[in-house]
């Protein structure tokens, strides 16, 4: 009986020492965007907030808009239209997503509508040129210079909503 008591006491002592050991503290998991998360055209599935922000910022910095209007190519870069990213709006959306509430990322990327309109207006408007008879010094004769059609763009149709 005494032997059983000592074995039981030793077992309890071992269990107590094991329970009193160093506590296992787990680090909180860093938030990652859920599968299928696309913000500003970037797939952010599995990305941390910092990595996602870097990806969005890099994509915005290299943004280019290429249009062809009536055969006229138009190229605009991020700087041309003052395209910017808002870190505060991105983080507010990411925090809301992490908290499980509705996240709004619609205003993370913005641009200057006035600069866009001005640039489009410059690139998409050119005056027409009438045909004319001009003297060509290299040929030593008069030649017919062909007319050039102009391009006039309706600025209201360019409005960005």
PDB file of C-alpha atoms in Angstrom, residues 2-55:
ATOM      1  CA  UNK A   2       2.839   2.322   0.893  1.00  0.00           C
ATOM      2  CA  UNK A   3       4.431   1.519  -2.463  1.00  0.00           C
ATOM      3  CA  UNK A   4       1.250   2.483  -4.329  1.00  0.00           C
ATOM      4  CA  UNK A   5       1.023   5.720  -2.400  1.00  0.00           C
ATOM      5  CA  UNK A   6       4.618   6.644  -3.301  1.00  0.00           C
ATOM      6  CA  UNK A   7       4.052   5.807  -6.974  1.00  0.00           C
ATOM      7  CA  UNK A   8       0.852   7.871  -7.006  1.00  0.00           C
ATOM      8  CA  UNK A   9       2.615  10.760  -5.245  1.00  0.00           C
ATOM      9  CA  UNK A  10       5.491  10.627  -7.741  1.00  0.00           C
ATOM     10  CA  UNK A  11       3.036  10.590 -10.620  1.00  0.00           C
ATOM     11  CA  UNK A  12       1.168  13.621  -9.245  1.00  0.00           C
ATOM     12  CA  UNK A  13       4.479  15.420  -8.682  1.00  0.00           C
ATOM     13  CA  UNK A  14       5.575  14.739 -12.272  1.00  0.00           C
ATOM     14  CA  UNK A  15       2.246  15.978 -13.624  1.00  0.00           C
ATOM     15  CA  UNK A  16       2.456  19.135 -11.487  1.00  0.00           C
ATOM     16  CA  UNK A  17       5.978  19.880 -12.645  1.00  0.00           C
ATOM     17  CA  UNK A  18       4.924  19.394 -16.260  1.00  0.00           C
ATOM     18  CA  UNK A  19       1.990  21.759 -15.817  1.00  0.00           C
ATOM     19  CA  UNK A  20       4.139  24.368 -14.092  1.00  0.00           C
ATOM     20  CA  UNK A  21       6.746  24.397 -16.836  1.00  0.00           C
ATOM     21  CA  UNK A  22       7.244  27.242 -19.280  1.00  0.00           C
ATOM     22  CA  UNK A  23       3.876  28.210 -20.749  1.00  0.00           C
ATOM     23  CA  UNK A  24       3.404  27.733 -24.445  1.00  0.00           C
ATOM     24  CA  UNK A  25       2.534  31.158 -25.862  1.00  0.00           C
ATOM     25  CA  UNK A  26       1.603  31.083 -29.513  1.00  0.00           C
ATOM     26  CA  UNK A  27       2.315  34.104 -31.667  1.00  0.00           C
ATOM     27  CA  UNK A  28      -0.804  35.576 -33.234  1.00  0.00           C
ATOM     28  CA  UNK A  29      -0.990  34.763 -36.919  1.00  0.00           C
ATOM     29  CA  UNK A  30      -0.372  37.709 -39.233  1.00  0.00           C
ATOM     30  CA  UNK A  31      -3.414  38.511 -41.360  1.00  0.00           C
ATOM     31  CA  UNK A  32      -3.283  37.363 -44.964  1.00  0.00           C
ATOM     32  CA  UNK A  33      -5.829  38.217 -47.625  1.00  0.00           C
ATOM     33  CA  UNK A  34      -8.315  35.430 -48.348  1.00  0.00           C
ATOM     34  CA  UNK A  35      -8.201  33.429 -51.560  1.00  0.00           C
ATOM     35  CA  UNK A  36      -9.701  35.313 -54.507  1.00  0.00           C
ATOM     36  CA  UNK A  37      -9.048  38.814 -53.140  1.00  0.00           C
ATOM     37  CA  UNK A  38      -8.440  41.222 -56.031  1.00  0.00           C
ATOM     38  CA  UNK A  39      -7.834  44.900 -55.309  1.00  0.00           C
ATOM     39  CA  UNK A  40      -7.011  47.453 -58.012  1.00  0.00           C
ATOM     40  CA  UNK A  41      -6.566  44.622 -60.492  1.00  0.00           C
ATOM     41  CA  UNK A  42      -4.004  42.821 -58.318  1.00  0.00           C
ATOM     42  CA  UNK A  43      -4.558  39.296 -56.989  1.00  0.00           C
ATOM     43  CA  UNK A  44      -3.668  39.544 -53.307  1.00  0.00           C
ATOM     44  CA  UNK A  45      -4.622  36.020 -52.262  1.00  0.00           C
ATOM     45  CA  UNK A  46      -2.418  34.889 -49.357  1.00  0.00           C
ATOM     46  CA  UNK A  47      -0.514  38.194 -49.188  1.00  0.00           C
ATOM     47  CA  UNK A  48       0.190  40.020 -45.922  1.00  0.00           C
ATOM     48  CA  UNK A  49      -0.916  43.644 -45.638  1.00  0.00           C
ATOM     49  CA  UNK A  50       2.635  44.911 -46.207  1.00  0.00           C
ATOM     50  CA  UNK A  51       3.214  42.697 -49.245  1.00  0.00           C
ATOM     51  CA  UNK A  52      -0.205  43.538 -50.677  1.00  0.00           C
ATOM     52  CA  UNK A  53       0.434  47.279 -50.290  1.00  0.00           C
ATOM     53  CA  UNK A  54       3.819  46.963 -52.018  1.00  0.00           C
ATOM     54  CA  UNK A  55       2.202  45.071 -54.895  1.00  0.00           C
TER      55      UNK A  55
END
